[in-house]
PDB file of C-alpha atoms in Angstrom:
ATOM      1  CA  MET A  15     -15.329  16.036  19.485  1.00  0.00           C
ATOM      2  CA  SER A  16     -16.437  15.543  15.923  1.00  0.00           C
ATOM      3  CA  THR A  17     -19.732  17.347  16.116  1.00  0.00           C
ATOM      4  CA  GLY A  18     -20.373  20.776  14.636  1.00  0.00           C
ATOM      5  CA  PRO A  19     -23.061  22.958  13.155  1.00  0.00           C
ATOM      6  CA  THR A  20     -22.534  21.472   9.692  1.00  0.00           C
ATOM      7  CA  ALA A  21     -22.110  17.861  10.833  1.00  0.00           C
ATOM      8  CA  GLY A  22     -25.347  16.713   9.214  1.00  0.00           C
ATOM      9  CA  THR A  23     -25.075  18.735   6.019  1.00  0.00           C
ATOM     10  CA  HIS A  24     -23.922  17.317   2.709  1.00  0.00           C
ATOM     11  CA  ARG A  25     -20.159  16.839   2.533  1.00  0.00           C
ATOM     12  CA  PRO A  26     -17.891  15.005   0.064  1.00  0.00           C
ATOM     13  CA  ALA A  27     -17.534  11.284   0.772  1.00  0.00           C
ATOM     14  CA  ASP A  28     -13.833  11.569   1.697  1.00  0.00           C
ATOM     15  CA  GLU A  29     -14.580  14.298   4.240  1.00  0.00           C
ATOM     16  CA  ARG A  30     -17.447  12.290   5.662  1.00  0.00           C
ATOM     17  CA  ARG A  31     -15.259   9.200   6.057  1.00  0.00           C
ATOM     18  CA  ALA A  32     -12.555  11.232   7.788  1.00  0.00           C
ATOM     19  CA  GLN A  33     -15.182  12.703  10.127  1.00  0.00           C
ATOM     20  CA  LEU A  34     -16.460   9.240  11.041  1.00  0.00           C
ATOM     21  CA  LEU A  35     -12.943   7.861  11.504  1.00  0.00           C
ATOM     22  CA  ASP A  36     -12.157  10.684  13.926  1.00  0.00           C
ATOM     23  CA  ALA A  37     -15.396   9.926  15.766  1.00  0.00           C
ATOM     24  CA  ALA A  38     -14.522   6.216  15.906  1.00  0.00           C
ATOM     25  CA  VAL A  39     -11.162   7.049  17.497  1.00  0.00           C
ATOM     26  CA  ASP A  40     -12.958   9.176  20.113  1.00  0.00           C
ATOM     27  CA  VAL A  41     -15.363   6.327  20.874  1.00  0.00           C
ATOM     28  CA  LEU A  42     -12.535   3.792  21.178  1.00  0.00           C
ATOM     29  CA  ARG A  43     -10.571   6.081  23.455  1.00  0.00           C
ATOM     30  CA  GLU A  44     -13.514   6.708  25.804  1.00  0.00           C
ATOM     31  CA  HIS A  45     -15.440   3.422  25.701  1.00  0.00           C
ATOM     32  CA  GLY A  46     -13.076   0.789  24.352  1.00  0.00           C
ATOM     33  CA  LEU A  47     -13.752  -1.854  21.767  1.00  0.00           C
ATOM     34  CA  LYS A  48     -17.069  -2.898  23.307  1.00  0.00           C
ATOM     35  CA  GLY A  49     -18.394   0.594  22.856  1.00  0.00           C
ATOM     36  CA  LEU A  50     -17.471   0.812  19.179  1.00  0.00           C
ATOM     37  CA  THR A  51     -20.815   0.524  17.407  1.00  0.00           C
ATOM     38  CA  THR A  52     -21.960   2.217  14.242  1.00  0.00           C
ATOM     39  CA  ARG A  53     -24.586   4.140  16.210  1.00  0.00           C
ATOM     40  CA  ALA A  54     -22.015   5.305  18.769  1.00  0.00           C
ATOM     41  CA  VAL A  55     -19.775   6.527  15.953  1.00  0.00           C
ATOM     42  CA  THR A  56     -22.500   8.461  14.155  1.00  0.00           C
ATOM     43  CA  ALA A  57     -23.761   9.894  17.454  1.00  0.00           C
ATOM     44  CA  ARG A  58     -20.262  11.127  18.267  1.00  0.00           C
ATOM     45  CA  ALA A  59     -19.942  12.610  14.771  1.00  0.00           C
ATOM     46  CA  GLY A  60     -23.366  14.244  15.120  1.00  0.00           C
ATOM     47  CA  VAL A  61     -24.738  12.783  11.881  1.00  0.00           C
ATOM     48  CA  PRO A  62     -27.710  10.562  10.993  1.00  0.00           C
ATOM     49  CA  HIS A  63     -27.001   6.852  11.275  1.00  0.00           C
ATOM     50  CA  GLY A  64     -27.665   6.325   7.573  1.00  0.00           C
ATOM     51  CA  ILE A  65     -24.596   8.363   6.699  1.00  0.00           C
ATOM     52  CA  PHE A  66     -22.408   5.603   8.136  1.00  0.00           C
ATOM     53  CA  HIS A  67     -23.639   3.168   5.483  1.00  0.00           C
ATOM     54  CA  TYR A  68     -23.164   5.809   2.797  1.00  0.00           C
ATOM     55  CA  ALA A  69     -19.547   6.329   3.905  1.00  0.00           C
ATOM     56  CA  PHE A  70     -18.442   2.787   4.787  1.00  0.00           C
ATOM     57  CA  GLY A  71     -21.194   0.249   4.257  1.00  0.00           C
ATOM     58  CA  SER A  72     -20.144  -1.914   7.210  1.00  0.00           C
ATOM     59  CA  LYS A  73     -18.289  -1.867  10.508  1.00  0.00           C
ATOM     60  CA  ALA A  74     -15.648  -4.156   8.960  1.00  0.00           C
ATOM     61  CA  ALA A  75     -14.963  -1.493   6.325  1.00  0.00           C
ATOM     62  CA  LEU A  76     -14.565   1.086   9.093  1.00  0.00           C
ATOM     63  CA  VAL A  77     -12.018  -1.130  10.856  1.00  0.00           C
ATOM     64  CA  ARG A  78     -10.065  -1.577   7.643  1.00  0.00           C
ATOM     65  CA  ALA A  79     -10.098   2.190   7.049  1.00  0.00           C
ATOM     66  CA  LEU A  80      -8.809   2.828  10.583  1.00  0.00           C
ATOM     67  CA  VAL A  81      -5.964   0.371  10.028  1.00  0.00           C
ATOM     68  CA  GLU A  82      -5.214   1.911   6.628  1.00  0.00           C
ATOM     69  CA  ARG A  83      -4.955   5.364   8.162  1.00  0.00           C
ATOM     70  CA  GLU A  84      -2.583   4.131  10.864  1.00  0.00           C
ATOM     71  CA  LEU A  85      -0.421   2.379   8.269  1.00  0.00           C
ATOM     72  CA  THR A  86      -0.277   5.538   6.211  1.00  0.00           C
ATOM     73  CA  GLY A  87       0.972   7.411   9.263  1.00  0.00           C
ATOM     74  CA  ALA A  88       3.567   4.729   9.992  1.00  0.00           C
ATOM     75  CA  ALA A  89       4.843   4.803   6.405  1.00  0.00           C
ATOM     76  CA  ALA A  90       5.067   8.595   6.535  1.00  0.00           C
ATOM     77  CA  ALA A  91       7.117   8.341   9.730  1.00  0.00           C
ATOM     78  CA  TRP A  92       9.622   6.088   7.963  1.00  0.00           C
ATOM     79  CA  GLY A  93       9.809   8.413   4.969  1.00  0.00           C
ATOM     80  CA  ALA A  94      10.267  11.531   7.092  1.00  0.00           C
ATOM     81  CA  ALA A  95      12.908   9.928   9.302  1.00  0.00           C
ATOM     82  CA  VAL A  96      15.064   8.410   6.609  1.00  0.00           C
ATOM     83  CA  GLU A  97      17.225  11.110   5.046  1.00  0.00           C
ATOM     84  CA  SER A  98      20.525   9.253   5.129  1.00  0.00           C
ATOM     85  CA  ASP A  99      21.870   6.653   2.727  1.00  0.00           C
ATOM     86  CA  ASP A 100      24.008   5.303   5.596  1.00  0.00           C
ATOM     87  CA  VAL A 101      22.131   2.091   6.370  1.00  0.00           C
ATOM     88  CA  PRO A 102      22.673   1.904  10.176  1.00  0.00           C
ATOM     89  CA  THR A 103      21.723   5.567  10.591  1.00  0.00           C
ATOM     90  CA  ALA A 104      18.689   5.252   8.345  1.00  0.00           C
ATOM     91  CA  LEU A 105      17.511   2.142  10.157  1.00  0.00           C
ATOM     92  CA  ARG A 106      17.923   3.736  13.577  1.00  0.00           C
ATOM     93  CA  GLN A 107      15.994   6.830  12.505  1.00  0.00           C
ATOM     94  CA  ALA A 108      13.183   4.756  11.017  1.00  0.00           C
ATOM     95  CA  LEU A 109      12.903   2.436  14.020  1.00  0.00           C
ATOM     96  CA  LEU A 110      12.925   5.347  16.458  1.00  0.00           C
ATOM     97  CA  ALA A 111      10.168   6.975  14.403  1.00  0.00           C
ATOM     98  CA  GLN A 112       8.039   3.852  14.859  1.00  0.00           C
ATOM     99  CA  LEU A 113       8.766   3.735  18.585  1.00  0.00           C
ATOM    100  CA  ASP A 114       7.939   7.422  18.946  1.00  0.00           C
ATOM    101  CA  ILE A 115       4.508   6.953  17.377  1.00  0.00           C
ATOM    102  CA  VAL A 116       3.650   4.664  20.295  1.00  0.00           C
ATOM    103  CA  ARG A 117       5.456   6.700  22.945  1.00  0.00           C
ATOM    104  CA  THR A 118       3.538   9.814  21.910  1.00  0.00           C
ATOM    105  CA  ASP A 119       0.148   8.169  22.502  1.00  0.00           C
ATOM    106  CA  PRO A 120       0.419   4.656  24.004  1.00  0.00           C
ATOM    107  CA  GLU A 121      -3.292   4.547  24.741  1.00  0.00           C
ATOM    108  CA  ARG A 122      -4.095   5.017  21.054  1.00  0.00           C
ATOM    109  CA  ASP A 123      -1.718   2.222  20.088  1.00  0.00           C
ATOM    110  CA  ALA A 124      -3.281  -0.096  22.665  1.00  0.00           C
ATOM    111  CA  TYR A 125      -6.861   0.282  21.500  1.00  0.00           C
ATOM    112  CA  LEU A 126      -5.951   0.116  17.818  1.00  0.00           C
ATOM    113  CA  THR A 127      -3.992  -3.089  18.437  1.00  0.00           C
ATOM    114  CA  GLU A 128      -6.972  -4.530  20.297  1.00  0.00           C
ATOM    115  CA  LEU A 129      -9.263  -3.485  17.482  1.00  0.00           C
ATOM    116  CA  VAL A 130      -7.155  -5.145  14.803  1.00  0.00           C
ATOM    117  CA  ARG A 131      -6.774  -8.394  16.722  1.00  0.00           C
ATOM    118  CA  ALA A 132     -10.424  -8.626  17.704  1.00  0.00           C
ATOM    119  CA  ALA A 133     -11.596  -7.970  14.165  1.00  0.00           C
ATOM    120  CA  GLN A 134      -9.238 -10.332  12.382  1.00  0.00           C
ATOM    121  CA  ASP A 135     -11.967 -12.884  11.632  1.00  0.00           C
ATOM    122  CA  ASP A 136     -14.773 -10.414  10.894  1.00  0.00           C
ATOM    123  CA  ALA A 137     -16.461 -11.310   7.610  1.00  0.00           C
ATOM    124  CA  GLY A 138     -13.167 -12.559   6.197  1.00  0.00           C
ATOM    125  CA  THR A 139     -11.524  -9.139   6.401  1.00  0.00           C
ATOM    126  CA  ARG A 140      -8.599 -10.310   8.595  1.00  0.00           C
ATOM    127  CA  PRO A 141      -7.181  -6.806   9.127  1.00  0.00           C
ATOM    128  CA  ALA A 142      -4.377  -8.153  11.351  1.00  0.00           C
ATOM    129  CA  LEU A 143      -2.903 -10.183   8.487  1.00  0.00           C
ATOM    130  CA  TRP A 144      -3.621  -7.388   6.016  1.00  0.00           C
ATOM    131  CA  GLU A 145      -1.908  -4.849   8.275  1.00  0.00           C
ATOM    132  CA  GLN A 146       1.150  -7.073   8.662  1.00  0.00           C
ATOM    133  CA  ASP A 147       1.431  -7.655   4.916  1.00  0.00           C
ATOM    134  CA  ARG A 148       1.126  -3.940   4.130  1.00  0.00           C
ATOM    135  CA  TYR A 149       3.658  -2.936   6.759  1.00  0.00           C
ATOM    136  CA  ARG A 150       6.137  -5.624   5.671  1.00  0.00           C
ATOM    137  CA  ALA A 151       5.811  -4.435   2.068  1.00  0.00           C
ATOM    138  CA  GLU A 152       6.613  -0.871   3.179  1.00  0.00           C
ATOM    139  CA  VAL A 153       9.694  -2.042   5.097  1.00  0.00           C
ATOM    140  CA  GLU A 154      10.798  -4.114   2.110  1.00  0.00           C
ATOM    141  CA  HIS A 155      10.425  -1.068  -0.141  1.00  0.00           C
ATOM    142  CA  ARG A 156      12.618   1.013   2.194  1.00  0.00           C
ATOM    143  CA  LEU A 157      15.291  -1.682   2.467  1.00  0.00           C
ATOM    144  CA  THR A 158      15.424  -1.980  -1.314  1.00  0.00           C
ATOM    145  CA  ALA A 159      15.801   1.797  -1.667  1.00  0.00           C
ATOM    146  CA  TRP A 160      18.602   1.891   0.923  1.00  0.00           C
ATOM    147  CA  SER A 161      20.506  -0.943  -0.758  1.00  0.00           C
ATOM    148  CA  ARG A 162      20.275   0.868  -4.080  1.00  0.00           C
ATOM    149  CA  ASP A 163      21.272   4.284  -2.728  1.00  0.00           C
ATOM    150  CA  ALA A 164      24.070   2.961  -0.492  1.00  0.00           C
ATOM    151  CA  GLY A 165      25.432   0.506  -3.053  1.00  0.00           C
ATOM    152  CA  VAL A 166      24.917  -2.597  -0.914  1.00  0.00           C
ATOM    153  CA  ARG A 167      23.123  -5.915  -1.187  1.00  0.00           C
ATOM    154  CA  TRP A 168      21.331  -7.863   1.533  1.00  0.00           C
ATOM    155  CA  ALA A 169      22.828 -11.128   2.792  1.00  0.00           C
ATOM    156  CA  ALA A 170      19.336 -12.667   2.803  1.00  0.00           C
ATOM    157  CA  PRO A 171      16.281 -12.136   0.582  1.00  0.00           C
ATOM    158  CA  VAL A 172      14.992  -8.621   1.231  1.00  0.00           C
ATOM    159  CA  ALA A 173      11.537  -9.995   2.108  1.00  0.00           C
ATOM    160  CA  ASP A 174      13.120 -12.041   4.919  1.00  0.00           C
ATOM    161  CA  VAL A 175      15.105  -9.048   6.188  1.00  0.00           C
ATOM    162  CA  ALA A 176      11.885  -7.000   6.180  1.00  0.00           C
ATOM    163  CA  ALA A 177      10.109  -9.714   8.177  1.00  0.00           C
ATOM    164  CA  LEU A 178      12.950  -9.661  10.727  1.00  0.00           C
ATOM    165  CA  VAL A 179      12.759  -5.879  11.050  1.00  0.00           C
ATOM    166  CA  LEU A 180       8.996  -5.999  11.492  1.00  0.00           C
ATOM    167  CA  SER A 181       8.970  -8.721  14.152  1.00  0.00           C
ATOM    168  CA  ALA A 182      11.911  -7.253  16.083  1.00  0.00           C
ATOM    169  CA  THR A 183      10.412  -3.746  16.016  1.00  0.00           C
ATOM    170  CA  ASP A 184       7.139  -5.107  17.344  1.00  0.00           C
ATOM    171  CA  GLY A 185       9.080  -6.765  20.156  1.00  0.00           C
ATOM    172  CA  VAL A 186      10.869  -3.543  21.110  1.00  0.00           C
ATOM    173  CA  ILE A 187       7.625  -1.598  21.082  1.00  0.00           C
ATOM    174  CA  GLN A 188       5.715  -4.153  23.143  1.00  0.00           C
ATOM    175  CA  ALA A 189       8.533  -4.287  25.698  1.00  0.00           C
ATOM    176  CA  TRP A 190       8.327  -0.494  26.035  1.00  0.00           C
ATOM    177  CA  VAL A 191       4.534  -0.686  26.442  1.00  0.00           C
ATOM    178  CA  VAL A 192       5.100  -2.967  29.448  1.00  0.00           C
ATOM    179  CA  ASP A 193       8.040  -1.274  31.184  1.00  0.00           C
ATOM    180  CA  ARG A 194       8.025   2.308  29.740  1.00  0.00           C
ATOM    181  CA  ASP A 195      11.824   2.215  29.919  1.00  0.00           C
ATOM    182  CA  ASP A 196      12.991   4.729  27.305  1.00  0.00           C
ATOM    183  CA  ARG A 197      16.693   4.014  27.790  1.00  0.00           C
ATOM    184  CA  ARG A 198      16.254   0.283  27.292  1.00  0.00           C
ATOM    185  CA  ALA A 199      13.999   0.760  24.254  1.00  0.00           C
ATOM    186  CA  GLU A 200      16.457   3.134  22.586  1.00  0.00           C
ATOM    187  CA  MET A 201      19.339   0.776  23.302  1.00  0.00           C
ATOM    188  CA  SER A 202      17.331  -2.050  21.742  1.00  0.00           C
ATOM    189  CA  VAL A 203      16.723   0.117  18.685  1.00  0.00           C
ATOM    190  CA  ASP A 204      20.462   0.809  18.392  1.00  0.00           C
ATOM    191  CA  LEU A 205      21.328  -2.878  18.634  1.00  0.00           C
ATOM    192  CA  LEU A 206      18.611  -3.851  16.174  1.00  0.00           C
ATOM    193  CA  ALA A 207      19.742  -1.241  13.643  1.00  0.00           C
ATOM    194  CA  ARG A 208      23.341  -2.471  13.918  1.00  0.00           C
ATOM    195  CA  ALA A 209      22.276  -6.114  13.631  1.00  0.00           C
ATOM    196  CA  VAL A 210      20.173  -5.515  10.520  1.00  0.00           C
ATOM    197  CA  ALA A 211      22.846  -3.264   9.002  1.00  0.00           C
ATOM    198  CA  SER A 212      25.348  -6.125   9.377  1.00  0.00           C
ATOM    199  CA  LEU A 213      23.302  -7.954   6.764  1.00  0.00           C
ATOM    200  CA  ALA A 214      24.082  -5.209   4.213  1.00  0.00           C
ATOM    201  CA  LEU A 215      27.099  -6.356   2.184  1.00  0.00           C
ATOM    202  CA  PRO A 216      29.078  -4.514  -0.483  1.00  0.00           C
ATOM    203  CA  ALA A 217      27.296  -4.844  -3.817  1.00  0.00           C
TER     204      ALA A 217
END
């Protein structure tokens, strides 16, 4: 719950946005996408409805902020997992970190995916495309860092390798969402890491 005795008092804008984002997650979890309205979010947060417009201005801005927060968490998972300059090991750790985000809370992943897809044409915001571009840029950044630290070069343009990693990771995750087979998902991660690592050539 996001309510509290000081929910309606003055708080810095960043704190207020975080409070409303937490409330939006609660609403999505309990009522799904259809239940995600600005009034439902402010009611869950225990604040006047006008505060929503002060914090975000529109529902589309809220959606974008939710996606941004999830991307930040995904990027942090990559950064925390990757402590090796051995490319196959680093890739496996990073891919497992992404898989584990979903395995920890598959329900959360499901409603956020639905939210992004349903909102992709809202007022030109297209958060699905924006999310994909941001995530691919993060993967590209990591691949570039690994090639530099490990003294290798990629057999294809790094942007194309990043796109491969992104699409294949999505496939592994969606397969796990359907069958919940941990062994198969982890084997797929191993094979994917080895396949992508084979594209790393001596510099």
